Amino acid sequence: EMAAGDWHVWFRRVFKVEKPTTVSAALEVPDDAMSPFARFAVVDNDGAGEVTHFVAGAAPPKSFEPNTHGYTVMAYSKSLTPVPSGPWRLSALCDSPLASFDDQPVGEPTRFDGEYRPNYSHLVARVRLAIKNRSLLSIHFESDLPAGFTVTLTDPEDGWEEMQAEYLRGGHKGHLRGTELHRWDAYTMLTVPAMCFEPTEASKYLVLEVKLDNPRCAFDVQPNGDIPSDMRWKLTAYASDPAAVEWTVDTARENYFDQTLSSWNADASRKSKATEAYAKRVAELRAREYSGGENAPPTPAYRELSGDIATHAGAKALPPPEGTEPPADDAEEADPGPPVIELDPLAHRHVRRGTGERKVISMSVYEEREAHLRSQIEASKAKLAAFVEARERGKESRPERVTAKKAEFRSWRQGASQRLNETARSKRASYLQSLKPQPADGEGDAPAE
């Protein structure tokens, strides 16, 4: 059974051809729940491993040339929901017999997962792989936060862990440097069905590195690597020979951080100097804040205006609104407050406003307004009922009205057509008459005697 979100390689088959051969393959998956997620591919085992992708079902014919290591046909899937195990069938038709068609064990995958920690290089994950024998590798990377990634596979330089970063100042060791073998741009996930690799030299390895690509992220990645929310990642890797490929998590950056931290903690004099400098800086800031000397920063206005604002120089009281009398010195200040509505159905209704003015709505006025509102509601209901009733009565006579309308339209169309034809005939007759030659002067029939 496959859990939701897991990436699996189903099978691998290696075949060879002795002469140019056309092969047509089909992957049949009877389970409707799995069929949309199933994929299969054909890999050229020579070189870096050129891959041809297909979806589940019949694939178009493809020609294969003889090579050294043959070709690998494989199937894989990543389901979005839990899917139980089920049968599958691979069929292949060739115009000439295959030289071999052997099964290649898949084995258990190597899985890594972790959480992104903000850093200046925007590094998400880094894994080393050492290859003892020629192998076919399959990898799948994904994160739970939609983001753009740049994934590289690099042959690192010797001693790259101790080299300074070329694009960061102040040290920052542990940044990858070397020959880039592969590079992929991905969004949220990356699937590489197959890559072929020759064995690495003794004590040598390759480095698979994943970094955030800020221009292709839906959020902004800060220069120090901060992102709006947490992000977890997962890496799944398969190898044609699991015993010949060793996967390990790279810790170059963590080692550099631990070394820097331990060197600072080991030097007692540096730690004491840092403490003294911090205390001195705090004392200077407090002195500038409270001394009020010429080098003191300007004090915010809200610190100067404490107490009664009218006692400060330059402060003036606002004039009273037009049409109002200024309050007397011994008058009690009224609390305006927000409007308050009190409801007492047995007595009356009060509406209190900020000015303190009280308005009374008697129960009779309230009942009169409520009755008027109800009468309007009932009138609207009556209009709606009358409209519905008229519409129902019109259903019976609707066929007759439609027939009469059609007859009226037919009569109008015949009359319009007749008038149009008469106009056209008269115009044509006039045009033909205008084409006849006019009789010359002195010609014509002689008058009768």
Coordinates of C-alpha atoms in Angstrom, one line a residue, residues 14-366:
V14 CA 16.9 -3.9 -18.8
F15 CA 16.9 -4.9 -22.4
K16 CA 19.4 -4.9 -25.2
V17 CA 19.1 -4.9 -29.0
E18 CA 21.5 -6.3 -31.6
K19 CA 20.4 -4.1 -34.5
P20 CA 18.1 -1.1 -34.8
T21 CA 14.8 -2.2 -33.4
T22 CA 11.4 -0.5 -33.1
V23 CA 9.7 -1.2 -29.8
S24 CA 6.2 -0.3 -28.8
A25 CA 5.4 -0.8 -25.1
A26 CA 2.3 -0.4 -23.0
L27 CA 1.8 -0.2 -19.2
E28 CA -1.6 -1.4 -18.1
V29 CA -2.9 -0.4 -14.6
P30 CA -6.5 -1.7 -14.0
D31 CA -6.9 0.2 -10.7
D32 CA -8.7 3.5 -11.6
A33 CA -7.3 5.1 -8.4
M34 CA -3.7 4.5 -9.3
S35 CA -3.8 4.9 -13.1
P36 CA -3.8 8.7 -13.1
F37 CA -0.5 8.8 -11.1
A38 CA 1.4 6.0 -12.9
R39 CA 4.3 6.9 -15.3
F40 CA 6.9 4.8 -17.1
A41 CA 10.1 5.8 -18.9
V42 CA 12.8 4.3 -21.1
V43 CA 16.4 5.1 -20.1
D44 CA 19.5 4.9 -22.3
N45 CA 22.1 3.3 -20.0
D46 CA 25.0 4.7 -21.9
G47 CA 26.3 8.2 -21.1
A48 CA 24.4 10.3 -18.6
G49 CA 21.1 8.3 -19.1
E50 CA 18.8 10.0 -21.6
V51 CA 15.2 9.5 -20.5
T52 CA 12.0 9.2 -22.5
H53 CA 8.8 9.7 -20.5
F54 CA 5.4 8.1 -21.0
V55 CA 2.1 8.1 -19.2
A56 CA 0.3 4.9 -18.3
G57 CA -1.2 3.2 -21.3
A58 CA 0.2 2.5 -24.8
A59 CA 3.3 4.4 -25.8
P60 CA 4.1 5.3 -29.4
P61 CA 6.7 3.2 -31.2
K62 CA 10.4 4.2 -30.6
S63 CA 13.5 3.0 -32.4
F64 CA 16.5 1.9 -30.3
E65 CA 20.1 1.6 -31.6
P66 CA 22.5 -1.0 -30.3
N67 CA 24.6 0.3 -27.3
T68 CA 27.0 -1.0 -24.6
H69 CA 24.8 -1.1 -21.5
G70 CA 21.4 -1.5 -23.0
Y71 CA 18.2 0.3 -22.1
T72 CA 16.1 0.3 -18.9
V73 CA 12.3 0.5 -18.8
M74 CA 10.9 1.5 -15.5
A75 CA 7.6 2.6 -13.9
Y76 CA 7.1 5.0 -11.0
S77 CA 4.3 7.0 -9.3
K78 CA 3.5 9.6 -6.7
S79 CA -0.1 9.3 -5.4
L80 CA -2.0 12.2 -3.8
T81 CA -4.2 9.8 -1.8
P82 CA -3.6 6.5 -0.1
V83 CA -3.7 3.7 -2.7
P84 CA -3.7 -0.1 -2.0
S85 CA -1.4 -2.4 -3.8
G86 CA -2.7 -3.9 -7.1
P87 CA -1.6 -5.7 -10.3
W88 CA 0.0 -4.2 -13.4
R89 CA 1.1 -5.5 -16.7
L90 CA 3.9 -4.4 -19.1
S91 CA 3.6 -5.5 -22.8
A92 CA 6.2 -4.8 -25.5
L93 CA 6.1 -5.5 -29.3
C94 CA 9.3 -5.5 -31.4
D95 CA 9.9 -5.8 -35.1
S96 CA 12.9 -8.1 -34.3
P97 CA 13.7 -10.2 -31.2
L98 CA 15.4 -8.5 -28.2
A99 CA 18.9 -9.7 -27.3
S100 CA 18.0 -9.8 -23.6
F101 CA 15.2 -8.7 -21.3
D102 CA 16.3 -9.0 -17.7
D103 CA 14.8 -8.0 -14.4
Q104 CA 16.6 -5.5 -12.2
P105 CA 15.8 -5.4 -8.5
V106 CA 14.5 -2.1 -7.2
G107 CA 15.4 -2.5 -3.5
E108 CA 14.4 -0.2 -0.6
P109 CA 14.7 3.5 -1.2
T110 CA 16.9 5.9 0.8
R111 CA 14.8 8.7 2.4
F112 CA 15.9 12.0 4.0
D113 CA 13.7 14.7 5.5
G114 CA 14.3 17.9 7.4
E115 CA 13.3 21.4 8.0
Y116 CA 14.6 24.6 6.3
R117 CA 16.8 26.7 8.5
P118 CA 17.3 30.3 7.4
N119 CA 20.9 31.0 6.1
Y120 CA 22.6 33.5 3.9
S121 CA 23.0 31.1 1.0
H122 CA 19.4 30.0 1.1
L123 CA 20.4 26.3 1.4
V124 CA 17.6 23.9 1.9
A125 CA 19.3 20.5 1.8
R126 CA 22.6 18.9 0.8
V127 CA 23.4 15.2 0.4
R128 CA 26.6 13.4 -0.5
L129 CA 26.7 10.2 -2.6
A130 CA 29.7 7.9 -3.1
I131 CA 29.3 5.4 -6.0
K132 CA 31.4 2.2 -6.0
N133 CA 30.0 0.6 -9.2
R134 CA 28.3 2.0 -12.3
S135 CA 24.7 2.6 -11.2
L136 CA 21.4 4.0 -12.3
L137 CA 19.9 6.5 -9.8
S138 CA 16.4 7.9 -9.4
I139 CA 15.6 10.9 -7.1
H140 CA 12.5 12.7 -6.0
F141 CA 12.5 16.0 -3.9
E142 CA 9.5 17.8 -2.6
S143 CA 8.6 20.4 0.1
D144 CA 5.3 21.1 1.9
L145 CA 5.6 24.9 1.1
P146 CA 5.2 25.9 -2.6
A147 CA 8.5 27.5 -3.6
G148 CA 11.0 27.6 -6.4
F149 CA 14.2 25.5 -6.1
T150 CA 17.5 25.1 -7.9
V151 CA 18.9 21.6 -7.6
T152 CA 22.4 20.9 -8.6
L153 CA 24.6 17.8 -8.7
T154 CA 28.3 18.8 -8.3
D155 CA 31.7 17.1 -8.3
P156 CA 33.3 19.2 -5.5
E157 CA 36.8 20.5 -5.4
D158 CA 39.3 19.0 -2.9
G159 CA 39.1 20.8 0.4
W160 CA 35.9 22.8 -0.5
E161 CA 34.7 22.6 3.0
E162 CA 37.4 25.0 4.2
M163 CA 37.3 27.4 1.3
Q164 CA 35.8 30.9 1.7
A165 CA 32.6 31.7 -0.1
E166 CA 33.1 33.7 -3.2
Y167 CA 29.9 35.7 -2.9
L168 CA 29.8 36.3 0.9
R169 CA 32.1 38.4 3.0
G170 CA 33.5 37.7 6.4
G171 CA 34.2 34.0 6.0
H172 CA 31.2 31.7 5.8
K173 CA 32.9 28.5 4.9
G174 CA 31.2 25.4 3.8
H175 CA 29.8 26.7 0.5
L176 CA 29.8 24.2 -2.4
R177 CA 32.5 24.8 -5.1
G178 CA 33.3 22.4 -7.9
T179 CA 32.2 21.2 -11.3
E180 CA 28.5 21.2 -11.9
L181 CA 27.3 18.0 -13.5
H182 CA 23.5 18.5 -13.6
R183 CA 21.2 21.4 -12.9
W184 CA 17.4 21.5 -12.5
D185 CA 14.9 24.3 -11.9
A186 CA 11.9 23.0 -10.0
Y187 CA 8.8 24.3 -8.3
T188 CA 7.7 22.5 -5.1
M189 CA 8.9 19.1 -6.3
L190 CA 11.5 17.6 -8.7
T191 CA 11.4 14.0 -10.1
V192 CA 14.4 12.6 -12.0
P193 CA 13.5 9.0 -13.0
A194 CA 17.0 8.0 -14.0
M195 CA 20.6 9.1 -14.1
C196 CA 23.6 6.9 -15.0
F197 CA 26.9 7.4 -13.1
E198 CA 30.3 5.9 -13.3
P199 CA 32.0 4.9 -10.0
T200 CA 33.7 7.7 -8.1
E201 CA 37.3 7.6 -7.1
A202 CA 38.4 6.4 -3.7
S203 CA 37.4 8.9 -0.9
K204 CA 35.6 11.0 -3.6
Y205 CA 31.9 11.7 -3.7
L206 CA 29.2 13.8 -5.5
V207 CA 27.1 16.5 -3.8
L208 CA 23.4 17.0 -4.4
E209 CA 22.4 20.5 -3.3
V210 CA 18.9 22.2 -3.1
K211 CA 18.6 25.9 -2.7
L212 CA 15.7 28.4 -2.7
D213 CA 15.3 30.4 -5.9
N214 CA 13.9 33.8 -4.7
P215 CA 12.7 35.1 -8.1
R216 CA 10.5 32.0 -8.6
C217 CA 9.1 31.9 -5.1
A218 CA 5.6 33.2 -4.3
F219 CA 7.0 34.8 -1.2
D220 CA 10.0 37.0 -0.5
V221 CA 13.2 35.3 0.7
Q222 CA 15.1 37.8 2.9
P223 CA 18.9 38.3 2.4
N224 CA 19.5 36.4 5.6
G225 CA 17.3 33.5 4.5
D226 CA 14.1 34.3 6.5
I227 CA 10.8 33.1 4.9
P228 CA 7.2 33.8 6.1
S229 CA 6.5 30.3 7.4
D230 CA 8.2 27.0 8.2
M231 CA 9.1 24.6 5.4
R232 CA 9.8 20.9 5.6
W233 CA 11.4 18.9 2.8
K234 CA 11.7 15.2 1.8
L235 CA 14.1 13.4 -0.5
T236 CA 13.7 9.9 -1.9
A237 CA 16.4 8.1 -3.8
Y238 CA 16.7 4.7 -5.5
A239 CA 19.8 3.0 -6.9
S240 CA 20.0 0.1 -9.3
D241 CA 22.7 -1.4 -6.9
P242 CA 21.8 -0.2 -3.4
A243 CA 25.0 -1.7 -1.9
A244 CA 27.2 0.2 -4.4
V245 CA 25.8 3.7 -3.5
E246 CA 26.2 5.3 -0.2
W247 CA 24.1 8.4 0.7
T248 CA 25.0 10.6 3.6
V249 CA 23.8 14.0 4.8
D250 CA 26.4 16.7 4.3
T251 CA 27.4 18.6 7.5
A252 CA 30.0 21.0 6.2
R253 CA 28.1 24.1 7.1
E254 CA 27.1 22.8 10.5
N255 CA 30.7 21.9 11.2
Y256 CA 31.8 25.4 10.3
F257 CA 29.2 26.9 12.6
D258 CA 30.2 24.6 15.5
Q259 CA 33.9 25.5 15.0
T260 CA 33.1 29.2 15.0
L261 CA 31.0 28.9 18.1
S262 CA 33.5 26.8 20.0
S263 CA 36.4 29.2 19.1
W264 CA 34.4 32.2 20.5
N265 CA 33.5 30.3 23.7
A266 CA 37.1 29.0 24.2
D267 CA 38.6 32.5 24.2
A268 CA 37.8 33.9 27.7
S269 CA 39.4 37.2 27.0
R270 CA 37.4 37.8 23.8
K271 CA 34.2 36.9 25.7
S272 CA 35.0 39.3 28.5
K273 CA 35.8 42.1 26.1
A274 CA 32.5 41.5 24.3
T275 CA 30.7 41.7 27.6
E276 CA 32.5 44.9 28.6
A277 CA 31.8 46.5 25.1
Y278 CA 28.1 45.6 25.4
A279 CA 27.8 47.1 28.9
K280 CA 29.6 50.3 27.8
R281 CA 27.4 50.7 24.8
V282 CA 24.2 50.3 26.9
A283 CA 25.6 52.9 29.4
E284 CA 26.2 55.4 26.6
L285 CA 22.7 55.0 25.2
R286 CA 21.2 55.6 28.6
A287 CA 23.4 58.6 29.3
R288 CA 22.4 60.2 25.9
E289 CA 18.8 59.5 26.6
Y290 CA 18.6 61.0 30.1
S291 CA 21.4 63.6 30.3
G292 CA 19.9 66.0 27.9
G293 CA 23.3 67.3 26.7
E294 CA 24.0 68.9 23.4
N295 CA 24.7 65.4 21.8
A296 CA 21.4 64.0 23.1
P297 CA 18.9 63.0 20.4
P298 CA 15.7 65.1 20.2
T299 CA 13.1 64.0 22.7
P300 CA 9.8 63.0 21.1
A301 CA 7.0 65.5 21.5
Y302 CA 4.9 63.1 23.5
R303 CA 7.5 63.1 26.3
E304 CA 7.5 66.9 26.6
L305 CA 3.7 67.2 26.7
S306 CA 3.0 65.6 30.1
G307 CA 0.3 66.9 32.5
D308 CA -2.0 69.7 31.5
I309 CA -1.4 70.6 27.9
A310 CA -2.6 74.2 28.4
T311 CA 0.3 74.9 30.7
H312 CA 3.0 74.4 28.1
A313 CA 4.4 77.2 26.1
G314 CA 2.6 77.8 22.8
A315 CA -0.4 75.6 23.6
K316 CA -3.8 77.1 22.9
A317 CA -7.2 75.9 23.8
L318 CA -9.5 75.2 20.9
P319 CA -12.4 77.7 20.4
P320 CA -15.9 76.4 21.1
P321 CA -18.1 75.4 18.2
E322 CA -20.1 78.2 16.5
G323 CA -23.4 78.9 18.1
T324 CA -22.5 77.5 21.5
E325 CA -21.6 79.2 24.7
P326 CA -18.4 78.4 26.5
P327 CA -19.0 76.4 29.7
A328 CA -18.8 78.2 33.0
D329 CA -15.8 77.6 35.2
D330 CA -17.9 76.0 37.9
A331 CA -20.0 73.9 35.5
E332 CA -19.7 70.2 35.6
E333 CA -18.3 68.6 32.5
A334 CA -20.8 66.3 30.7
D335 CA -19.5 62.9 29.7
P336 CA -20.4 62.6 26.0
G337 CA -19.8 58.9 25.6
P338 CA -21.2 56.8 22.7
P339 CA -25.0 56.7 21.9
V340 CA -26.9 54.4 24.1
I341 CA -30.3 52.9 23.4
E342 CA -32.5 51.6 26.2
L343 CA -35.6 49.5 25.5
D344 CA -38.4 49.3 28.0
P345 CA -41.5 47.8 26.2
L346 CA -43.8 48.4 29.2
A347 CA -43.1 52.2 29.4
H348 CA -41.3 53.9 26.5
R349 CA -38.1 54.0 24.5
H350 CA -35.2 56.3 25.3
V351 CA -32.4 57.3 22.9
R352 CA -29.5 58.9 24.7
R353 CA -27.0 60.9 22.7
G354 CA -23.6 62.3 23.4
T355 CA -24.9 65.8 24.1
G356 CA -27.0 64.5 26.9
E357 CA -30.3 65.4 25.1
R358 CA -33.0 62.9 25.7
K359 CA -35.7 62.1 23.1
V360 CA -38.8 60.1 24.1
I361 CA -40.7 57.9 21.5
S362 CA -44.1 57.0 22.9
M363 CA -45.5 53.5 22.5
S364 CA -48.4 54.8 20.3
V365 CA -45.9 56.3 17.8
Y366 CA -43.9 53.1 17.7

